[in-house]
Coordinates of C-alpha atoms and ligand atoms in Angstrom, one line a residue:
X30 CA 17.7 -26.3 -6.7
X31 CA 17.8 -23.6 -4.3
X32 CA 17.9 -19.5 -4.9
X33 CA 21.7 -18.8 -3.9
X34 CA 20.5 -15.8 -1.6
X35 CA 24.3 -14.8 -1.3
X36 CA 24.3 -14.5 -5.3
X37 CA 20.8 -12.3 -4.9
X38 CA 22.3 -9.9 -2.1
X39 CA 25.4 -9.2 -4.2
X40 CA 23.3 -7.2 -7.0
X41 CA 21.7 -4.8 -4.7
X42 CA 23.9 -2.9 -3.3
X43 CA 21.6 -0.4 -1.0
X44 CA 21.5 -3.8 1.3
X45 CA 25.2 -3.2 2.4
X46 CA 24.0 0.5 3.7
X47 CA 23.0 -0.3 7.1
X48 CA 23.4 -4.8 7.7
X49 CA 21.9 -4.0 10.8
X50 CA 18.0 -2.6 9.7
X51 CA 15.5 -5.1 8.4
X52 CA 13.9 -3.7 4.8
X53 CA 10.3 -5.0 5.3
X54 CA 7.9 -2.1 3.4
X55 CA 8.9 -3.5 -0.2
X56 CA 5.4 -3.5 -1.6
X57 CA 6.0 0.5 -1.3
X58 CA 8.9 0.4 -3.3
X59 CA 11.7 -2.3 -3.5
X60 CA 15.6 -1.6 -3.5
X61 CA 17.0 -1.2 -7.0
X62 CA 19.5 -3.7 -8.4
X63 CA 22.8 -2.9 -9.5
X64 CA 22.4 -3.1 -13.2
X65 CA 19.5 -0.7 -13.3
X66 CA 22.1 1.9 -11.2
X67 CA 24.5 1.3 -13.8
X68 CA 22.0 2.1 -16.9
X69 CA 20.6 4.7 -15.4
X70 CA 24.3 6.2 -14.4
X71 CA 25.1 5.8 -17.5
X72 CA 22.5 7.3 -19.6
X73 CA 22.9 10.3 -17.6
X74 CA 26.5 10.7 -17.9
X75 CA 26.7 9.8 -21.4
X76 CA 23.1 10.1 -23.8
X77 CA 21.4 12.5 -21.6
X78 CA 19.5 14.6 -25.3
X79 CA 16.9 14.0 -26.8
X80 CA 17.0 10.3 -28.3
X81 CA 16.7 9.1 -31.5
X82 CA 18.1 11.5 -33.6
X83 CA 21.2 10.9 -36.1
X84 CA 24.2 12.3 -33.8
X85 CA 26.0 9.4 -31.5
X86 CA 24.5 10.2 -28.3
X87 CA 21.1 10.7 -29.2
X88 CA 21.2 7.5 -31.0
X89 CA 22.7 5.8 -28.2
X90 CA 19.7 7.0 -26.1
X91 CA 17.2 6.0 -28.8
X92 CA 18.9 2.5 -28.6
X93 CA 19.1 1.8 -25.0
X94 CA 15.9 3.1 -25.0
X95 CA 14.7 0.3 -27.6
X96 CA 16.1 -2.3 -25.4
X97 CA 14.7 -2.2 -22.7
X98 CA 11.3 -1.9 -24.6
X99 CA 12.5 -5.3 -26.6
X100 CA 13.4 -6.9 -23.2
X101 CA 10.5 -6.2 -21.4
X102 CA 8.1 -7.1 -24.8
X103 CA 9.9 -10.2 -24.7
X104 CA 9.7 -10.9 -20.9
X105 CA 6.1 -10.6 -20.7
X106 CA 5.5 -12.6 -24.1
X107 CA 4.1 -9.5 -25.8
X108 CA 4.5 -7.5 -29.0
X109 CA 6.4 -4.3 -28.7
X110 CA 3.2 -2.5 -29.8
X111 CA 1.5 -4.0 -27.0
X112 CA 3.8 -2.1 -24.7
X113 CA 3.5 0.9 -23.1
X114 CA 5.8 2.9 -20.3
X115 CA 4.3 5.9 -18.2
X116 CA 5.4 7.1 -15.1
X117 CA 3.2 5.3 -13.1
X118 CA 0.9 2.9 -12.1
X119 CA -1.9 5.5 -11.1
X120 CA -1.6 7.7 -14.2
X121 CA -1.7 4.6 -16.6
X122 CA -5.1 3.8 -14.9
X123 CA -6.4 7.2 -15.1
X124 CA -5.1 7.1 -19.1
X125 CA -6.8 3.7 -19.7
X126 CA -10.2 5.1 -18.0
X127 CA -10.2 8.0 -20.9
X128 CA -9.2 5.3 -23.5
X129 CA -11.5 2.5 -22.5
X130 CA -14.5 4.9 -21.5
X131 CA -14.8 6.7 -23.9
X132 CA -17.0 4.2 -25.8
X133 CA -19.1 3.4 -23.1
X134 CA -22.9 3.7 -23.1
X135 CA -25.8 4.1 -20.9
X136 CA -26.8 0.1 -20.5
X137 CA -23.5 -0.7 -20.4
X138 CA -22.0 -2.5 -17.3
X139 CA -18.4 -2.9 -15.7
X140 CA -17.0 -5.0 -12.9
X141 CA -15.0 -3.9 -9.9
X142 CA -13.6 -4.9 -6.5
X143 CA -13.3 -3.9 -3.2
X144 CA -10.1 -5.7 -3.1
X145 CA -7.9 -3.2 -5.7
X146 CA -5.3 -0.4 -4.7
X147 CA -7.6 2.9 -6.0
X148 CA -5.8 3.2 -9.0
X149 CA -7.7 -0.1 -10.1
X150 CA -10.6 1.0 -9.2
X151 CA -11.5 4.8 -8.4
X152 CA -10.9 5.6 -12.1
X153 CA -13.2 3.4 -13.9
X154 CA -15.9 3.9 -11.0
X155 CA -15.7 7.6 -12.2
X156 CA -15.8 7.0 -15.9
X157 CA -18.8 4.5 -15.4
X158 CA -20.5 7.2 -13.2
X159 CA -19.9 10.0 -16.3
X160 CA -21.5 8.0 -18.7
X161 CA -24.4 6.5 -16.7
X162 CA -22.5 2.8 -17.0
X163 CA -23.6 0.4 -14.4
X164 CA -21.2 -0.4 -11.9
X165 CA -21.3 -4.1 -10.0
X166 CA -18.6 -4.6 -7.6
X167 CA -17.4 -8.3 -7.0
X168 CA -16.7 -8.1 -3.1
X169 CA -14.4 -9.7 -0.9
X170 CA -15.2 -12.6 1.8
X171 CA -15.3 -9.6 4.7
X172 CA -13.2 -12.0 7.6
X173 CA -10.4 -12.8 4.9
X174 CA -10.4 -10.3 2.3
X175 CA -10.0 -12.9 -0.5
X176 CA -12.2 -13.1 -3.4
X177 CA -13.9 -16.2 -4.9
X178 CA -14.6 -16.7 -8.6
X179 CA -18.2 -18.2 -7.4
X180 CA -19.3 -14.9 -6.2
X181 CA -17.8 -13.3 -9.9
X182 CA -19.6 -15.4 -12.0
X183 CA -23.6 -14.0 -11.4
X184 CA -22.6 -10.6 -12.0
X185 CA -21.8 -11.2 -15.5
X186 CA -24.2 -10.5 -18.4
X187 CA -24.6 -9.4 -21.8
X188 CA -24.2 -6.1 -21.2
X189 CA -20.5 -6.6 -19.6
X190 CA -17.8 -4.6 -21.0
X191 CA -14.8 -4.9 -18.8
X192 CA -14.0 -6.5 -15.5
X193 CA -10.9 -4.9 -13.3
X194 CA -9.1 -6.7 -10.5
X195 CA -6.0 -7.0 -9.0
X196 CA -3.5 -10.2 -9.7
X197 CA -2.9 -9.7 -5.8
X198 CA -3.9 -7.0 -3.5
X199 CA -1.5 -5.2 -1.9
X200 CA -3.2 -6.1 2.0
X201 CA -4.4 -10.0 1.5
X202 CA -1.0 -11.1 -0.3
X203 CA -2.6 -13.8 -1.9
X204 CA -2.7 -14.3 -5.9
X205 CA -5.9 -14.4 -7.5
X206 CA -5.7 -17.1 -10.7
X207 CA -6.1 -14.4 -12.9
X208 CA -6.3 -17.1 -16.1
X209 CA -9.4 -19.0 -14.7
X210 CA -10.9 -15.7 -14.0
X211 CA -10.2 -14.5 -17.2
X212 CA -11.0 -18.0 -18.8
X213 CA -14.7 -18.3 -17.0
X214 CA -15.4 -14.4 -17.6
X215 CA -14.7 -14.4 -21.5
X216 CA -16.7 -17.7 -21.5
X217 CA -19.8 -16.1 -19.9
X218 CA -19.6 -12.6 -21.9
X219 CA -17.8 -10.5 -24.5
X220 CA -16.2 -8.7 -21.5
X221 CA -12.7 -7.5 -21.6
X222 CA -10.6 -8.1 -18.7
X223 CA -7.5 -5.4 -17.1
X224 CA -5.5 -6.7 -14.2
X225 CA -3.8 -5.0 -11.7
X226 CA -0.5 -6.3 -11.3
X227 CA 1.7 -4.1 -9.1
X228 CA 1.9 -6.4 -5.8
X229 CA 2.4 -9.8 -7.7
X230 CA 5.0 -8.6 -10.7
X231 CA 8.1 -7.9 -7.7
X232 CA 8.0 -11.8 -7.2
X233 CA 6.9 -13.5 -10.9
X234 CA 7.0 -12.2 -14.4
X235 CA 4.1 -13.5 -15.8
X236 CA 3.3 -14.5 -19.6
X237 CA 0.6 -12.4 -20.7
X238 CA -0.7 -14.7 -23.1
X239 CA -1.0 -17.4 -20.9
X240 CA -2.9 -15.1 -18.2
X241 CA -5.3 -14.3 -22.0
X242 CA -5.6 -10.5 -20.2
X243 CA -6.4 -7.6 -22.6
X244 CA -4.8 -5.4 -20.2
X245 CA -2.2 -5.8 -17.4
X246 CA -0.5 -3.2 -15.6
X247 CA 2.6 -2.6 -12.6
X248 CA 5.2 -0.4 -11.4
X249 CA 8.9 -0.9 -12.3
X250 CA 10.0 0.7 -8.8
X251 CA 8.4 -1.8 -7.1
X252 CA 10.4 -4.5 -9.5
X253 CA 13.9 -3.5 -8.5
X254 CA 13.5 -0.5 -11.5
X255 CA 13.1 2.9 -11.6
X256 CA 10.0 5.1 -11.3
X257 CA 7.9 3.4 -14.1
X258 CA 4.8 2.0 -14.8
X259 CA 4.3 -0.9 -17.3
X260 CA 1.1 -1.1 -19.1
X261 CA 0.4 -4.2 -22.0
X262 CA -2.5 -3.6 -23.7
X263 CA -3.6 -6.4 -26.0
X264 CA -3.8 -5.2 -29.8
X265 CA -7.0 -7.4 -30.5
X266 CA -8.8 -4.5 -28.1
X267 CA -7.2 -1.3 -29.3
X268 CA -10.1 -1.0 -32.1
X269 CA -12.5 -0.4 -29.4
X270 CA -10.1 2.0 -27.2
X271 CA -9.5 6.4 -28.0
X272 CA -6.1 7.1 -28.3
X273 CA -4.9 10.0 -25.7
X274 CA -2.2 10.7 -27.5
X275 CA -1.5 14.0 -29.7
X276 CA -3.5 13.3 -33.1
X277 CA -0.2 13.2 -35.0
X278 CA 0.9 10.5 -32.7
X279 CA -2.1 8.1 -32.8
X280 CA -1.6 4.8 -33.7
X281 CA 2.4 5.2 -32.8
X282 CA 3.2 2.3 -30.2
X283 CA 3.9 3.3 -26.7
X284 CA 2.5 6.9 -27.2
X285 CA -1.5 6.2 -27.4
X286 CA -1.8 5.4 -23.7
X287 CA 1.1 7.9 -22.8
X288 CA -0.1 11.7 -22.9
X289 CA 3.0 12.6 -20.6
X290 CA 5.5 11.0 -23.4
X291 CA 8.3 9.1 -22.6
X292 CA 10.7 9.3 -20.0
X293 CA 14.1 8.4 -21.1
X294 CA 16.3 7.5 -18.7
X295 CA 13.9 5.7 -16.9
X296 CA 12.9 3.9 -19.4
X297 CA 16.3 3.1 -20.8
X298 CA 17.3 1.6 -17.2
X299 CA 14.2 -0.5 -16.9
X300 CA 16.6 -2.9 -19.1
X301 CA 18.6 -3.1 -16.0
X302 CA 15.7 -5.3 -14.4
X303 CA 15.7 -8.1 -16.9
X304 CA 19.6 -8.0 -17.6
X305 CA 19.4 -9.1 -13.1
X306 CA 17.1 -11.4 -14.0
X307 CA 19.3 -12.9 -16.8
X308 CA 21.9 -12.9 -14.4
X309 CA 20.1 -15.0 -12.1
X310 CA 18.8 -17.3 -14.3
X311 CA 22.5 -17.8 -15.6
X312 CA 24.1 -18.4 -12.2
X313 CA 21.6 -21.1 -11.3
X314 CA 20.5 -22.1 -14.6
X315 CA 23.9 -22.0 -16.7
X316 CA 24.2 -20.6 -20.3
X317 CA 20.6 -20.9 -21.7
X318 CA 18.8 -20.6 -25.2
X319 CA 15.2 -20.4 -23.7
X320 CA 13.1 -17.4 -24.6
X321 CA 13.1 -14.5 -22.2
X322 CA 9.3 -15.4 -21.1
X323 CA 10.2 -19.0 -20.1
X324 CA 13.4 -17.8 -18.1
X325 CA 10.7 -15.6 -15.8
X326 CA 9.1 -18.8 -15.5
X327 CA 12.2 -20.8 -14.3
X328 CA 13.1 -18.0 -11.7
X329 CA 9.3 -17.9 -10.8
X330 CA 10.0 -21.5 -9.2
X331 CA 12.8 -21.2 -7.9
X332 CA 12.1 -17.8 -6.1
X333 CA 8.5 -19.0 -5.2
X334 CA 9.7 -21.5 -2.8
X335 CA 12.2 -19.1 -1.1
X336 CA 9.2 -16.7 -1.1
X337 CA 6.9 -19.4 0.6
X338 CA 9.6 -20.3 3.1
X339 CA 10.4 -16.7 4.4
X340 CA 6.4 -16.0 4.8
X341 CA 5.6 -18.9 5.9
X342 CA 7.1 -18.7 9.8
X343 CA 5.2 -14.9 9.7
X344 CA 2.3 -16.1 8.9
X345 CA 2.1 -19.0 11.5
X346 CA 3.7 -16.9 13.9
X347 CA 0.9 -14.1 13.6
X348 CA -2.5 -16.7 12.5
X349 CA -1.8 -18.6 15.5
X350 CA -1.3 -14.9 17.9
X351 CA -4.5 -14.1 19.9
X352 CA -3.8 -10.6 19.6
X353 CA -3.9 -10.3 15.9
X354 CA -6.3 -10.1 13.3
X355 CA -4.4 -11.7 10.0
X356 CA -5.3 -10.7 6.7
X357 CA -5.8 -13.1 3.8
X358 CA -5.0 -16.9 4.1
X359 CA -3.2 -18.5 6.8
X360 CA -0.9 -20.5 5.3
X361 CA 1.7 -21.0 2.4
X362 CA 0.8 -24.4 1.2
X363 CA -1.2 -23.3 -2.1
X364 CA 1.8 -21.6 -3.6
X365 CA -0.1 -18.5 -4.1
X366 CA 0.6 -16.5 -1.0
X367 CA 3.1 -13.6 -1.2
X368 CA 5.6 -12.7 1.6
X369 CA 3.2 -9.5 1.8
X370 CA 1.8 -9.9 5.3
X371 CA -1.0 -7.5 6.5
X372 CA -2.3 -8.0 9.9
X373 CA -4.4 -5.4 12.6
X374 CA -3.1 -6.3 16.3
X375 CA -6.0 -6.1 18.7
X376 CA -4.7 -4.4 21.8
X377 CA -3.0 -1.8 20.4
X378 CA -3.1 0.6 17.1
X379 CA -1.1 -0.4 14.1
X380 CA 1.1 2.7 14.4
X381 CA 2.3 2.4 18.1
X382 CA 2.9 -1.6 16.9
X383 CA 5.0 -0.2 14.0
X384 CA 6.9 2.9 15.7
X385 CA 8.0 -0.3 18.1
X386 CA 8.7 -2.1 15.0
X387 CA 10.9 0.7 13.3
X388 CA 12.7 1.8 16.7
X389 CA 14.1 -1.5 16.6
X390 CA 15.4 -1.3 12.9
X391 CA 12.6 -2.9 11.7
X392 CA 11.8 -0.8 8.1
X393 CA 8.0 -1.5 7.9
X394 CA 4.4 0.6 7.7
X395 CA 1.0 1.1 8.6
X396 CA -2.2 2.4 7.0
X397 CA -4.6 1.7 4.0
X398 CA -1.8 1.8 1.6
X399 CA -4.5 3.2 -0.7
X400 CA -6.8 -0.1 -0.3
X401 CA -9.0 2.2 1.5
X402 CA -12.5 0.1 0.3
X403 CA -10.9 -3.0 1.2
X404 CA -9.5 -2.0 4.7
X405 CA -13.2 -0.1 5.8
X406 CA -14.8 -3.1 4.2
X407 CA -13.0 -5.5 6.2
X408 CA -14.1 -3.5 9.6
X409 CA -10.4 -1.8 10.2
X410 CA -10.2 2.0 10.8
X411 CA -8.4 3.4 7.6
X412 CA -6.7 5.8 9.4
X413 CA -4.3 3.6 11.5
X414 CA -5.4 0.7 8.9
X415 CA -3.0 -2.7 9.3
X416 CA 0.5 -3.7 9.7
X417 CA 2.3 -4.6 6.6
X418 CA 5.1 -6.6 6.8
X419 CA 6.6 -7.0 3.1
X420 CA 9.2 -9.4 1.8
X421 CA 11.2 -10.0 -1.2
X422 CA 13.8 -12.3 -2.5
X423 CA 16.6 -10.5 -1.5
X424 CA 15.5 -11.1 2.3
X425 CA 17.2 -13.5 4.1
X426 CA 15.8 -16.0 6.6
X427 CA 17.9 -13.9 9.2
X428 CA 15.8 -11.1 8.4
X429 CA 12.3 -13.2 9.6
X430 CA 14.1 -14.3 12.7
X431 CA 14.7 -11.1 13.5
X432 CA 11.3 -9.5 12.6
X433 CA 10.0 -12.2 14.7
X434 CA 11.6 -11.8 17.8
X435 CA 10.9 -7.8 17.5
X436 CA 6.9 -9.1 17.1
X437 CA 6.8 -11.1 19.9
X438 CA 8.2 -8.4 21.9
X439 CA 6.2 -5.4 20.6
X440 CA 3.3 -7.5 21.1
X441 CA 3.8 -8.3 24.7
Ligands
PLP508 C1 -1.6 -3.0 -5.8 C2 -1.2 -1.6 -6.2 N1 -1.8 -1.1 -7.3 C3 -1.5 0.1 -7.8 C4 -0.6 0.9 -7.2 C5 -0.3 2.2 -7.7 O1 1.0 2.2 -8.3 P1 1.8 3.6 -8.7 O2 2.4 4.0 -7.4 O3 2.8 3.2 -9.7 O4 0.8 4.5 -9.2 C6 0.0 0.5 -6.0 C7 1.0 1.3 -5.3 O5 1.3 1.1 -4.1 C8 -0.3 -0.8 -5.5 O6 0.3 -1.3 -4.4

């Protein structure tokens, strides 16, 4: 079976704005599908009070606000309690620092990367430095920028408390198994293990259980959703963890990790994400009784080898280039390669190659796109930083075609 791209392009209608200009910066924020517009409309035209209280709006509110918690919960193979919504990415981390440090000890020792977005890695560095925690950092193969699991395994030890790293960083595009990791580090130590999530969740919904994470995080926006961050922290690690929430509050699911409280609307529209995804599932997959997480896993298949095909001419085009230095592996063939293409071209700067890019209706970026250790690391001025070229499954083979042809000639 194939994904019915026609079907996919229908539900987001910001792609009808401008059919001429090529959307290729999703890993900075994707369009939003059509059901979350409608939630969101709605909530603010109808239930916009406080929710949860008696009166019929405010219980409306409470309730939409419920199901998208129960959706997402269910999507991700988690228990409610598990779940947490903030209002981003990048404050969840900084919240989880304060939780998960604050237990920490001099002796004590974490793990890092120089492959993470900062927000996986800036705020634990600074905890572990406040409380005299030893800090290893499990770095990247400096041509590719990919990590191996060999070079994990001799920094663990006794004294391990929690590895961090990213299910896929936002510059190498390339999924790290996150449940081998996880497997071969909770074999070797006691350590707990938080996963960055925010450039693989926009193209598969991953069961949480299966990854065997004790803490996962991404960002709704990014996911066809409003401006939200997602956080599952596994309940068998909460013991260890300090609430940041007001002391009346602690122990109140989806508040302990939230000091900035809930925001309504947005989270009452993140149902919007996963009633598209039922949608999709339905219109290739018929009427189905499967649970929610096995549904992800369906779509995950079926968008996966779209995925692979729309990357796959990019990344032959540019590995094969003289003038370009490509990021991350050079080919599609292990099915763990996003359409998220980073590359630095060699006779030019990364922003004259874009501006040609973008003048040409070409909607892509350059930088560090807050990867700053991994782009220095990897030799590449942070400053200009890479070329990203980023693709979802709402592109259309049309869409490569066309950011081809505008390569070959911005190159030249
Ligand atoms: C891989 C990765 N991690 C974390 C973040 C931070 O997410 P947020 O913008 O929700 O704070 C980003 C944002 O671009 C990202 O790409």
């Amino acid at each position: 079976m194939k994904l019915d791209i026609d079907f996919v392009r229908t539900q987001f209608s910001q792609l009808d704005d401008d059919p001429e200009f090529i959307f290729a910066a999703n890993a900075g924020g994707s369009y939003v599908c059509n059901q979350v517009n409608d939630l969101m409309e709605h909530y603010n035209r109808h239930t916009r009070v406080q929710p949860y209280s008696r009166f019929s709006s405010s219980n409306d509110a409470g309730k939409a606000m419920d199901r998208a918690k129960q959706l997402w919960a269910d999507a991700l193979n988690i228990e409610l309690s598990e779940l947490t919504f903030g209002p981003s990415t990048s404050i969840n981390t900084y919240v989880m620092a304060q939780a998960i440090g604050a237990n920490w000890k001099s002796g004590d020792e974490i793990i890092v990367t120089n492959q993470d977005h900062e927000a996986n890695s800036g705020v634990w560095r600074r905890k572990a430095k406040e409380k005299g925690v030893t800090i290893r950092q499990w770095g990247v193969d400096l041509v590719t920028g990919l990590l191996d699991i060999d070079s994990l395994l001799p920094l663990i030890n006794a004294n391990t408390r929690w590895v961090f790293f990213t299910h896929c960083s936002n510059i190498v595009g390339t999924a790290n198994p996150v449940a081998e990791i996880t497997k071969a580090i909770k074999a070797n130590s006691n350590a707990k293990v938080f996963v960055d999530a925010v450039a693989y969740a926009p193209h598969h919904i991953c069961d949480l259980k299966a990854l065997g994470v004790d803490g996962y995080a991404f960002s709704l926006y990014k996911v066809f959703g409003p401006h939200q961050g997602l956080l599952y922290v596994n309940r068998e690690v909460t013991d260890d963890l300090t609430s940041q929430a007001h002391y009346f509050n602690t122990g109140s699911p989806g508040y302990d990790y939230n000091p900035a409280g809930p925001q309504h609307a947005q989270i009452a529209a993140c149902a919007g994400v996963i009633d598209y995804f039922n949608d999709l599932h339905r219109h290739h997959f018929g009427n189905s009784a499967a649970k929610l997480a096995e549904k992800m896993n369906d779509l995950h298949d079926l968008i996966q080898a779209y995925e692979n095909q729309l990357g796959a001419s990019i990344i032959d085009f540019l590995s094969n280039h003289a003038d370009i230095q490509l990021i991350g592996k050079t080919h599609t063939n292990d099915n763990d390669r996003a359409p998220t293409i980073a590359f630095k071209p060699l006779r030019q700067s990364s922003e004259s190659l874009v501006h040609a890019l973008q003048d040409n209706g070409i909607g892509t970026e350059n930088g560090n796109f807050y990867a700053h250790r991994l782009i220095t690391d990897l030799g590449i001025d942070p400053e200009d930083g890479v070329v990203r070229l980023s693709l979802v499954h709402y592109n259309r083979q049309a869409d490569v075609d066309r950011i081809l042809v505008e390569l070959d000639r911005a190159l030249n």
